[in-house]
PDB file of C-alpha atoms in Angstrom:
ATOM      1  CA  MET A   1      95.325-116.123  88.026  1.00 38.00           C
ATOM      2  CA  HIS A   2      93.757-117.948  84.982  1.00 47.00           C
ATOM      3  CA  ASP A   3      95.122-116.964  81.719  1.00 64.00           C
ATOM      4  CA  ASP A   4      95.196-113.225  81.564  1.00 93.00           C
ATOM      5  CA  ILE A   5      92.487-112.339  84.073  1.00 98.00           C
ATOM      6  CA  TRP A   6      93.474-112.151  87.860  1.00 98.00           C
ATOM      7  CA  SER A   7      90.912-113.578  90.352  1.00 98.00           C
ATOM      8  CA  GLU A   8      90.558-114.930  93.791  1.00 98.00           C
ATOM      9  CA  GLU A   9      87.927-116.827  95.711  1.00 98.00           C
ATOM     10  CA  PHE A  10      86.905-117.146  99.357  1.00 98.00           C
ATOM     11  CA  GLY A  11      84.698-119.565 101.156  1.00 98.00           C
ATOM     12  CA  ALA A  12      83.733-123.176 100.688  1.00 97.00           C
ATOM     13  CA  ILE A  13      83.533-124.460  97.152  1.00 96.00           C
ATOM     14  CA  THR A  14      80.198-126.052  97.997  1.00 97.00           C
ATOM     15  CA  ASP A  15      78.633-122.765  99.054  1.00 98.00           C
ATOM     16  CA  GLU A  16      76.288-120.522  96.857  1.00 98.00           C
ATOM     17  CA  PRO A  17      78.643-118.719  94.499  1.00 98.00           C
ATOM     18  CA  ILE A  18      78.777-114.949  94.208  1.00 98.00           C
ATOM     19  CA  LEU A  19      80.733-113.266  91.541  1.00 99.00           C
ATOM     20  CA  LEU A  20      81.713-109.599  92.341  1.00 99.00           C
ATOM     21  CA  ILE A  21      81.875-107.399  89.238  1.00 99.00           C
ATOM     22  CA  MET A  22      83.569-103.968  89.887  1.00 98.00           C
ATOM     23  CA  GLY A  23      82.969-100.859  87.736  1.00 97.00           C
ATOM     24  CA  SER A  24      84.872 -99.514  84.760  1.00 97.00           C
ATOM     25  CA  MET A  25      88.740 -98.888  85.280  1.00 97.00           C
ATOM     26  CA  SER A  26      88.414-100.453  88.763  1.00 98.00           C
ATOM     27  CA  GLN A  27      90.324-103.284  90.388  1.00 98.00           C
ATOM     28  CA  GLY A  28      88.486-106.165  92.035  1.00 98.00           C
ATOM     29  CA  VAL A  29      90.162-105.104  95.494  1.00 98.00           C
ATOM     30  CA  LEU A  30      87.716-102.238  95.521  1.00 98.00           C
ATOM     31  CA  TRP A  31      85.259-104.834  96.783  1.00 98.00           C
ATOM     32  CA  PRO A  32      86.307-104.298 100.524  1.00 98.00           C
ATOM     33  CA  ASP A  33      87.957-107.134 102.392  1.00 98.00           C
ATOM     34  CA  GLU A  34      85.430-106.651 105.253  1.00 98.00           C
ATOM     35  CA  PHE A  35      82.360-106.792 103.011  1.00 98.00           C
ATOM     36  CA  VAL A  36      83.785-109.962 101.228  1.00 98.00           C
ATOM     37  CA  GLY A  37      84.301-111.484 104.647  1.00 98.00           C
ATOM     38  CA  ARG A  38      80.826-110.869 105.751  1.00 98.00           C
ATOM     39  CA  LEU A  39      79.455-112.593 102.633  1.00 98.00           C
ATOM     40  CA  THR A  40      81.863-115.597 103.259  1.00 98.00           C
ATOM     41  CA  ALA A  41      80.819-115.718 106.876  1.00 98.00           C
ATOM     42  CA  GLY A  42      77.263-115.914 105.609  1.00 98.00           C
ATOM     43  CA  GLY A  43      77.917-119.071 103.758  1.00 98.00           C
ATOM     44  CA  ARG A  44      78.833-117.862 100.384  1.00 98.00           C
ATOM     45  CA  ARG A  45      81.620-118.747  97.901  1.00 98.00           C
ATOM     46  CA  VAL A  46      82.829-115.318  96.830  1.00 98.00           C
ATOM     47  CA  ILE A  47      84.980-114.574  93.824  1.00 98.00           C
ATOM     48  CA  ARG A  48      86.471-111.129  92.867  1.00 98.00           C
ATOM     49  CA  TYR A  49      88.657-110.380  89.879  1.00 98.00           C
ATOM     50  CA  ASP A  50      90.592-107.451  88.162  1.00 98.00           C
ATOM     51  CA  HIS A  51      89.102-106.381  84.812  1.00 98.00           C
ATOM     52  CA  ARG A  52      91.444-106.531  81.832  1.00 98.00           C
ATOM     53  CA  ASP A  53      93.890-103.594  81.884  1.00 98.00           C
ATOM     54  CA  THR A  54      93.409-103.174  85.598  1.00 98.00           C
ATOM     55  CA  GLY A  55      95.405-104.328  88.620  1.00 98.00           C
ATOM     56  CA  ARG A  56      97.070-107.728  88.131  1.00 98.00           C
ATOM     57  CA  SER A  57      95.279-108.629  85.026  1.00 98.00           C
ATOM     58  CA  ARG A  58      97.024-108.353  81.570  1.00 97.00           C
ATOM     59  CA  THR A  59      97.458-104.938  80.154  1.00 97.00           C
ATOM     60  CA  VAL A  60      97.651-104.187  76.348  1.00 96.00           C
ATOM     61  CA  ASP A  61      98.703-101.552  73.861  1.00 97.00           C
ATOM     62  CA  PHE A  62      95.209-100.697  72.835  1.00 97.00           C
ATOM     63  CA  GLU A  63      96.101 -99.608  69.350  1.00 97.00           C
ATOM     64  CA  LYS A  64      97.869-103.011  68.633  1.00 97.00           C
ATOM     65  CA  GLU A  65      95.206-105.113  70.510  1.00 97.00           C
ATOM     66  CA  PRO A  66      91.931-103.192  70.439  1.00 97.00           C
ATOM     67  CA  TYR A  67      88.928-104.574  72.165  1.00 97.00           C
ATOM     68  CA  THR A  68      85.328-103.410  73.108  1.00 97.00           C
ATOM     69  CA  TRP A  69      83.108-103.575  76.174  1.00 97.00           C
ATOM     70  CA  GLU A  70      81.725-106.683  74.514  1.00 97.00           C
ATOM     71  CA  ASP A  71      85.077-108.381  75.378  1.00 97.00           C
ATOM     72  CA  ILE A  72      84.894-107.121  79.003  1.00 98.00           C
ATOM     73  CA  LYS A  73      81.568-108.497  79.366  1.00 98.00           C
ATOM     74  CA  ASP A  74      82.730-111.862  78.064  1.00 97.00           C
ATOM     75  CA  ASP A  75      85.548-111.739  80.680  1.00 98.00           C
ATOM     76  CA  VAL A  76      82.782-112.083  83.291  1.00 98.00           C
ATOM     77  CA  LEU A  77      81.892-115.446  81.745  1.00 98.00           C
ATOM     78  CA  ARG A  78      85.434-116.438  81.348  1.00 97.00           C
ATOM     79  CA  VAL A  79      86.015-115.839  85.065  1.00 98.00           C
ATOM     80  CA  MET A  80      83.016-118.015  85.816  1.00 98.00           C
ATOM     81  CA  ASP A  81      84.190-120.770  83.538  1.00 98.00           C
ATOM     82  CA  ALA A  82      87.665-120.655  85.162  1.00 97.00           C
ATOM     83  CA  HIS A  83      86.043-121.275  88.529  1.00 98.00           C
ATOM     84  CA  GLY A  84      83.855-124.085  87.215  1.00 98.00           C
ATOM     85  CA  LEU A  85      80.658-122.176  87.542  1.00 98.00           C
ATOM     86  CA  GLU A  86      77.718-122.734  85.080  1.00 98.00           C
ATOM     87  CA  SER A  87      75.797-120.091  86.863  1.00 98.00           C
ATOM     88  CA  ALA A  88      76.354-117.661  89.927  1.00 98.00           C
ATOM     89  CA  HIS A  89      74.797-114.860  91.769  1.00 98.00           C
ATOM     90  CA  LEU A  90      76.126-111.644  90.137  1.00 99.00           C
ATOM     91  CA  VAL A  91      76.693-108.770  92.426  1.00 99.00           C
ATOM     92  CA  ALA A  92      77.976-105.745  90.289  1.00 98.00           C
ATOM     93  CA  HIS A  93      78.793-102.141  90.978  1.00 98.00           C
ATOM     94  CA  SER A  94      78.573 -99.079  88.666  1.00 98.00           C
ATOM     95  CA  ALA A  95      79.489-100.038  85.126  1.00 97.00           C
ATOM     96  CA  GLY A  96      79.791-103.661  86.336  1.00 98.00           C
ATOM     97  CA  GLY A  97      76.043-103.425  86.839  1.00 98.00           C
ATOM     98  CA  LEU A  98      75.657-102.793  83.154  1.00 98.00           C
ATOM     99  CA  LEU A  99      77.600-106.018  82.414  1.00 98.00           C
ATOM    100  CA  GLY A 100      75.492-107.979  84.904  1.00 98.00           C
ATOM    101  CA  GLN A 101      72.216-106.546  83.381  1.00 98.00           C
ATOM    102  CA  LEU A 102      73.372-107.497  79.826  1.00 98.00           C
ATOM    103  CA  ILE A 103      74.308-111.038  80.872  1.00 98.00           C
ATOM    104  CA  ALA A 104      71.114-111.517  82.609  1.00 98.00           C
ATOM    105  CA  VAL A 105      69.361-110.447  79.422  1.00 98.00           C
ATOM    106  CA  GLU A 106      71.588-112.486  76.982  1.00 98.00           C
ATOM    107  CA  GLN A 107      72.270-115.648  79.060  1.00 98.00           C
ATOM    108  CA  PRO A 108      69.770-115.937  81.789  1.00 98.00           C
ATOM    109  CA  GLU A 109      70.745-119.516  82.617  1.00 98.00           C
ATOM    110  CA  ARG A 110      74.026-118.237  83.948  1.00 98.00           C
ATOM    111  CA  VAL A 111      72.516-115.801  86.382  1.00 98.00           C
ATOM    112  CA  ARG A 112      71.042-117.167  89.645  1.00 98.00           C
ATOM    113  CA  THR A 113      70.223-113.701  90.976  1.00 98.00           C
ATOM    114  CA  LEU A 114      71.344-110.213  90.077  1.00 98.00           C
ATOM    115  CA  THR A 115      72.373-107.395  92.359  1.00 99.00           C
ATOM    116  CA  VAL A 116      73.299-103.998  90.925  1.00 98.00           C
ATOM    117  CA  ILE A 117      74.885-101.414  93.123  1.00 98.00           C
ATOM    118  CA  GLY A 118      75.397 -97.721  92.211  1.00 98.00           C
ATOM    119  CA  SER A 119      74.562 -98.421  88.590  1.00 98.00           C
ATOM    120  CA  SER A 120      72.531 -97.173  85.574  1.00 98.00           C
ATOM    121  CA  PRO A 121      69.916 -98.841  83.542  1.00 98.00           C
ATOM    122  CA  LEU A 122      71.262-100.800  80.434  1.00 98.00           C
ATOM    123  CA  GLY A 123      70.727 -98.810  77.379  1.00 96.00           C
ATOM    124  CA  GLY A 124      69.937 -95.540  79.189  1.00 96.00           C
ATOM    125  CA  GLY A 125      72.855 -93.630  77.733  1.00 95.00           C
ATOM    126  CA  GLU A 126      74.561 -92.911  81.058  1.00 95.00           C
ATOM    127  CA  GLY A 127      77.965 -92.174  79.440  1.00 93.00           C
ATOM    128  CA  ALA A 128      76.432 -89.438  77.186  1.00 94.00           C
ATOM    129  CA  VAL A 129      74.711 -87.888  80.095  1.00 95.00           C
ATOM    130  CA  ILE A 130      77.909 -87.585  82.074  1.00 95.00           C
ATOM    131  CA  MET A 131      79.772 -86.281  79.004  1.00 94.00           C
ATOM    132  CA  ARG A 132      77.158 -83.582  78.351  1.00 96.00           C
ATOM    133  CA  ALA A 133      77.217 -82.549  82.037  1.00 96.00           C
ATOM    134  CA  LEU A 134      80.937 -82.192  81.983  1.00 94.00           C
ATOM    135  CA  MET A 135      80.759 -80.064  78.790  1.00 94.00           C
ATOM    136  CA  GLY A 136      77.953 -77.964  80.199  1.00 95.00           C
ATOM    137  CA  GLN A 137      75.517 -78.974  77.499  1.00 96.00           C
ATOM    138  CA  PRO A 138      71.760 -79.295  78.180  1.00 95.00           C
ATOM    139  CA  GLN A 139      70.297 -82.752  78.637  1.00 96.00           C
ATOM    140  CA  PRO A 140      67.634 -83.764  76.166  1.00 95.00           C
ATOM    141  CA  GLU A 141      64.313 -84.493  77.634  1.00 93.00           C
ATOM    142  CA  GLY A 142      64.051 -87.894  79.062  1.00 92.00           C
ATOM    143  CA  SER A 143      67.675 -88.347  79.737  1.00 95.00           C
ATOM    144  CA  LEU A 144      68.907 -90.001  82.911  1.00 97.00           C
ATOM    145  CA  PRO A 145      69.372 -87.765  85.855  1.00 97.00           C
ATOM    146  CA  GLU A 146      72.877 -86.070  85.661  1.00 96.00           C
ATOM    147  CA  PRO A 147      75.599 -86.298  88.216  1.00 98.00           C
ATOM    148  CA  ALA A 148      75.803 -84.100  91.328  1.00 97.00           C
ATOM    149  CA  PRO A 149      77.458 -80.600  90.853  1.00 97.00           C
ATOM    150  CA  GLU A 150      80.428 -81.623  93.038  1.00 97.00           C
ATOM    151  CA  PHE A 151      81.122 -84.642  90.768  1.00 98.00           C
ATOM    152  CA  VAL A 152      80.886 -82.515  87.682  1.00 97.00           C
ATOM    153  CA  ALA A 153      83.279 -79.871  89.100  1.00 97.00           C
ATOM    154  CA  PHE A 154      85.846 -82.308  90.254  1.00 97.00           C
ATOM    155  CA  PHE A 155      86.060 -84.071  86.935  1.00 96.00           C
ATOM    156  CA  ARG A 156      86.074 -80.857  84.902  1.00 96.00           C
ATOM    157  CA  GLU A 157      89.111 -79.712  86.982  1.00 96.00           C
ATOM    158  CA  LEU A 158      90.699 -83.064  86.575  1.00 95.00           C
ATOM    159  CA  ILE A 159      90.341 -83.078  82.872  1.00 93.00           C
ATOM    160  CA  ALA A 160      91.940 -79.594  82.638  1.00 95.00           C
ATOM    161  CA  SER A 161      94.918 -80.293  84.948  1.00 95.00           C
ATOM    162  CA  PRO A 162      98.273 -81.729  83.847  1.00 94.00           C
ATOM    163  CA  PRO A 163      98.732 -85.468  84.753  1.00 92.00           C
ATOM    164  CA  PRO A 164     100.330 -86.253  88.017  1.00 95.00           C
ATOM    165  CA  ALA A 165     104.070 -86.863  87.544  1.00 94.00           C
ATOM    166  CA  THR A 166     104.872 -88.844  90.713  1.00 96.00           C
ATOM    167  CA  ARG A 167     103.500 -91.691  92.667  1.00 97.00           C
ATOM    168  CA  ARG A 168     102.623 -89.450  95.455  1.00 97.00           C
ATOM    169  CA  GLU A 169     100.842 -86.934  93.184  1.00 97.00           C
ATOM    170  CA  ARG A 170      98.891 -89.830  91.551  1.00 97.00           C
ATOM    171  CA  ILE A 171      97.728 -91.318  94.816  1.00 98.00           C
ATOM    172  CA  GLU A 172      96.591 -87.778  96.084  1.00 98.00           C
ATOM    173  CA  VAL A 173      94.490 -87.420  92.984  1.00 97.00           C
ATOM    174  CA  MET A 174      93.084 -90.950  93.623  1.00 98.00           C
ATOM    175  CA  ILE A 175      92.214 -90.096  97.162  1.00 98.00           C
ATOM    176  CA  ALA A 176      90.478 -86.757  95.952  1.00 98.00           C
ATOM    177  CA  GLU A 177      88.430 -88.778  93.462  1.00 98.00           C
ATOM    178  CA  GLN A 178      87.356 -91.355  96.211  1.00 98.00           C
ATOM    179  CA  ARG A 179      86.400 -88.390  98.369  1.00 98.00           C
ATOM    180  CA  VAL A 180      84.134 -87.023  95.710  1.00 98.00           C
ATOM    181  CA  LEU A 181      82.580 -90.367  94.953  1.00 98.00           C
ATOM    182  CA  HIS A 182      82.084 -91.085  98.740  1.00 98.00           C
ATOM    183  CA  GLY A 183      79.359 -88.513  98.935  1.00 97.00           C
ATOM    184  CA  THR A 184      78.698 -85.895 101.500  1.00 96.00           C
ATOM    185  CA  ALA A 185      76.806 -87.670 104.185  1.00 98.00           C
ATOM    186  CA  LEU A 186      79.302 -89.992 105.978  1.00 98.00           C
ATOM    187  CA  PRO A 187      82.681 -89.110 107.440  1.00 97.00           C
ATOM    188  CA  PHE A 188      85.481 -89.594 104.914  1.00 98.00           C
ATOM    189  CA  ASP A 189      88.427 -91.575 106.390  1.00 98.00           C
ATOM    190  CA  GLU A 190      91.398 -90.144 104.669  1.00 98.00           C
ATOM    191  CA  ASP A 191      93.854 -92.656 106.125  1.00 98.00           C
ATOM    192  CA  ALA A 192      91.898 -95.590 105.072  1.00 98.00           C
ATOM    193  CA  ALA A 193      91.449 -94.018 101.595  1.00 98.00           C
ATOM    194  CA  ARG A 194      95.187 -93.712 101.434  1.00 98.00           C
ATOM    195  CA  ARG A 195      95.870 -97.294 102.294  1.00 98.00           C
ATOM    196  CA  LEU A 196      93.397 -98.346  99.744  1.00 98.00           C
ATOM    197  CA  GLN A 197      94.737 -96.127  96.935  1.00 98.00           C
ATOM    198  CA  GLU A 198      98.319 -97.133  97.649  1.00 98.00           C
ATOM    199  CA  ARG A 199      97.270-100.757  97.376  1.00 98.00           C
ATOM    200  CA  VAL A 200      95.604-100.099  94.158  1.00 98.00           C
ATOM    201  CA  TYR A 201      98.626 -98.184  92.774  1.00 98.00           C
ATOM    202  CA  ASP A 202     101.197-100.710  93.951  1.00 98.00           C
ATOM    203  CA  ARG A 203      99.368-103.852  92.688  1.00 97.00           C
ATOM    204  CA  ALA A 204      98.667-102.429  89.187  1.00 98.00           C
ATOM    205  CA  ARG A 205     100.824-103.725  86.341  1.00 96.00           C
ATOM    206  CA  ASP A 206     100.249-100.492  84.512  1.00 96.00           C
ATOM    207  CA  LEU A 207      98.004 -97.901  86.165  1.00 96.00           C
ATOM    208  CA  ASP A 208      97.569 -95.825  82.964  1.00 95.00           C
ATOM    209  CA  ALA A 209      96.204 -98.952  81.181  1.00 97.00           C
ATOM    210  CA  VAL A 210      92.760 -98.289  82.734  1.00 97.00           C
ATOM    211  CA  ALA A 211      92.130 -95.575  80.134  1.00 96.00           C
ATOM    212  CA  ASN A 212      91.805 -98.398  77.725  1.00 97.00           C
ATOM    213  CA  HIS A 213      88.234 -98.995  79.017  1.00 97.00           C
ATOM    214  CA  ARG A 214      87.285 -95.559  77.812  1.00 95.00           C
ATOM    215  CA  LEU A 215      88.756 -96.472  74.275  1.00 96.00           C
ATOM    216  CA  ALA A 216      86.855 -99.691  74.412  1.00 97.00           C
ATOM    217  CA  ALA A 217      83.650 -97.877  74.963  1.00 94.00           C
ATOM    218  CA  ALA A 218      84.329 -95.408  72.144  1.00 93.00           C
ATOM    219  CA  ALA A 219      85.132 -98.340  69.897  1.00 94.00           C
ATOM    220  CA  ARG A 220      81.696 -99.580  69.969  1.00 92.00           C
ATOM    221  CA  PRO A 221      79.174 -96.850  71.327  1.00 90.00           C
ATOM    222  CA  ASP A 222      76.108 -98.991  70.588  1.00 90.00           C
ATOM    223  CA  PHE A 223      77.376-101.701  73.001  1.00 92.00           C
ATOM    224  CA  GLU A 224      74.246-101.391  75.155  1.00 96.00           C
ATOM    225  CA  PRO A 225      71.029-102.671  73.648  1.00 96.00           C
ATOM    226  CA  VAL A 226      67.970-100.391  74.393  1.00 96.00           C
ATOM    227  CA  GLY A 227      64.596-101.391  75.696  1.00 96.00           C
ATOM    228  CA  VAL A 228      65.591-105.045  76.903  1.00 98.00           C
ATOM    229  CA  LEU A 229      65.457-104.840  80.638  1.00 98.00           C
ATOM    230  CA  HIS A 230      62.011-106.464  80.789  1.00 98.00           C
ATOM    231  CA  LEU A 231      63.744-109.603  79.466  1.00 98.00           C
ATOM    232  CA  VAL A 232      65.584-110.010  82.819  1.00 98.00           C
ATOM    233  CA  LYS A 233      64.409-113.148  84.567  1.00 98.00           C
ATOM    234  CA  ALA A 234      66.815-113.389  87.388  1.00 98.00           C
ATOM    235  CA  PRO A 235      65.545-112.002  90.868  1.00 98.00           C
ATOM    236  CA  THR A 236      67.027-108.619  91.017  1.00 98.00           C
ATOM    237  CA  LEU A 237      68.098-106.269  93.797  1.00 98.00           C
ATOM    238  CA  VAL A 238      68.962-102.809  92.939  1.00 98.00           C
ATOM    239  CA  VAL A 239      70.932-100.822  95.677  1.00 98.00           C
ATOM    240  CA  GLU A 240      71.616 -97.060  95.531  1.00 98.00           C
ATOM    241  CA  GLY A 241      72.849 -94.711  98.183  1.00 98.00           C
ATOM    242  CA  THR A 242      70.845 -91.723  99.334  1.00 98.00           C
ATOM    243  CA  HIS A 243      73.976 -89.493  98.625  1.00 98.00           C
ATOM    244  CA  GLU A 244      74.880 -91.093  95.208  1.00 98.00           C
ATOM    245  CA  PRO A 245      76.997 -88.455  93.341  1.00 98.00           C
ATOM    246  CA  ALA A 246      77.544 -90.088  89.942  1.00 98.00           C
ATOM    247  CA  LYS A 247      74.194 -91.751  89.054  1.00 98.00           C
ATOM    248  CA  PRO A 248      71.619 -90.302  91.383  1.00 98.00           C
ATOM    249  CA  GLY A 249      68.102 -91.692  90.880  1.00 98.00           C
ATOM    250  CA  HIS A 250      69.203 -94.256  88.365  1.00 98.00           C
ATOM    251  CA  GLY A 251      68.539 -97.187  90.707  1.00 98.00           C
ATOM    252  CA  ALA A 252      64.865 -96.462  90.716  1.00 98.00           C
ATOM    253  CA  ILE A 253      64.702 -96.499  86.996  1.00 98.00           C
ATOM    254  CA  ILE A 254      66.406 -99.956  86.879  1.00 98.00           C
ATOM    255  CA  ALA A 255      64.073-101.257  89.447  1.00 98.00           C
ATOM    256  CA  GLU A 256      61.097-100.006  87.516  1.00 98.00           C
ATOM    257  CA  LEU A 257      62.241-101.553  84.230  1.00 98.00           C
ATOM    258  CA  ILE A 258      63.117-104.943  85.496  1.00 98.00           C
ATOM    259  CA  PRO A 259      60.079-107.056  86.390  1.00 98.00           C
ATOM    260  CA  GLY A 260      59.942-107.800  90.209  1.00 98.00           C
ATOM    261  CA  ALA A 261      63.142-106.009  90.998  1.00 98.00           C
ATOM    262  CA  ARG A 262      63.404-104.554  94.550  1.00 98.00           C
ATOM    263  CA  LEU A 263      64.955-101.228  95.289  1.00 98.00           C
ATOM    264  CA  LEU A 264      67.035-100.707  98.387  1.00 98.00           C
ATOM    265  CA  MET A 265      68.228 -97.182  99.305  1.00 98.00           C
ATOM    266  CA  ILE A 266      71.013 -97.148 101.831  1.00 98.00           C
ATOM    267  CA  GLU A 267      71.149 -94.159 103.991  1.00 98.00           C
ATOM    268  CA  GLY A 268      74.312 -92.027 103.632  1.00 98.00           C
ATOM    269  CA  MET A 269      75.977 -94.136 100.993  1.00 98.00           C
ATOM    270  CA  GLY A 270      77.496 -92.519  98.001  1.00 98.00           C
ATOM    271  CA  HIS A 271      79.264 -94.179  95.097  1.00 98.00           C
ATOM    272  CA  THR A 272      81.829 -96.192  97.197  1.00 98.00           C
ATOM    273  CA  LEU A 273      81.531 -98.838  99.756  1.00 98.00           C
ATOM    274  CA  PRO A 274      82.758 -97.533 103.143  1.00 98.00           C
ATOM    275  CA  PRO A 275      82.675 -99.578 106.449  1.00 98.00           C
ATOM    276  CA  GLU A 276      79.369 -97.915 107.551  1.00 98.00           C
ATOM    277  CA  VAL A 277      77.446 -99.675 104.840  1.00 98.00           C
ATOM    278  CA  HIS A 278      78.983-103.028 104.921  1.00 98.00           C
ATOM    279  CA  GLU A 279      76.723-104.732 107.366  1.00 98.00           C
ATOM    280  CA  GLU A 280      73.407-103.490 105.738  1.00 98.00           C
ATOM    281  CA  LEU A 281      74.744-104.226 102.282  1.00 98.00           C
ATOM    282  CA  ALA A 282      75.993-107.650 103.116  1.00 98.00           C
ATOM    283  CA  GLU A 283      72.831-108.638 104.963  1.00 98.00           C
ATOM    284  CA  ALA A 284      70.863-107.491 101.890  1.00 98.00           C
ATOM    285  CA  VAL A 285      72.986-109.518  99.388  1.00 98.00           C
ATOM    286  CA  LEU A 286      73.053-112.699 101.731  1.00 98.00           C
ATOM    287  CA  THR A 287      69.187-112.475 101.834  1.00 98.00           C
ATOM    288  CA  HIS A 288      68.927-111.907  98.132  1.00 98.00           C
ATOM    289  CA  THR A 289      71.248-114.766  97.260  1.00 98.00           C
ATOM    290  CA  SER A 290      69.703-117.264  99.698  1.00 96.00           C
ATOM    291  CA  PRO A 291      68.762-120.513  98.001  1.00 85.00           C
ATOM    292  CA  THR A 292      65.082-119.695  98.834  1.00 75.00           C
ATOM    293  CA  THR A 293      65.327-116.781  96.450  1.00 58.00           C
ATOM    294  CA  THR A 294      65.829-119.243  93.614  1.00 53.00           C
ATOM    295  CA  PRO A 295      64.209-122.400  94.659  1.00 46.00           C
ATOM    296  CA  ASP A 296      64.318-123.833  91.127  1.00 48.00           C
ATOM    297  CA  ARG A 297      68.172-123.953  91.419  1.00 43.00           C
TER     298      ARG A 297
END
């Protein structure tokens, strides 16, 4: 723990540093222990952390202490500072990938390499695409591909349902959400999902505080600059699952917009990181973050 952001690190302090950035409303422990272990065994110093208002990090009354996604982005840099890192390899998932892309644009000296997983292109209006899909509105020409029908159906029902009243009900909803995000190709391990969501529930200071991330997005809807991805200088790896339900096809767009970026499609993967993908994903990240990838560092 440093100040109000909880973080932990693994591996030798002399190893190449990887900072794992999870998505919106998500705790750092959603980076699976086995995946982290593979990176550490591959000679990396790995750091994961809880965003503000998630997990063990500080939670706030948003009305009294409002913030924006600019502040959530700055938390990434604060975590790096707390661990004594002038630069690091950023490995980022979902909305965390937007943070990684923006930091790579604004402060390239702090990014050794960039890996974005299950993410959308910075400035692409992904949030508006999802909102229009949930409301049944048509997408304007040139919009990003919209989520899969099962994703839209689940979140429409979730929005219309009364909030869960007990720990058990809440965990059941969390498991159901994980099932949808998991995709349809790989078997879904409900027992493992239950253990994970119980861990997420029990380590949270205030599980409801994650909703503040939505308020932060609404507080500054112009947070994402448009047309800047050509400025990314860091070697970039873009990863997407072949069964991505939330942001299908977005990875190819990122890879096209960032000069020299490489796209890796992982067979069967959805929007989560199940055991079946750990080996391939870890090997890709280890190769991408090898010192030979950035010889000037």
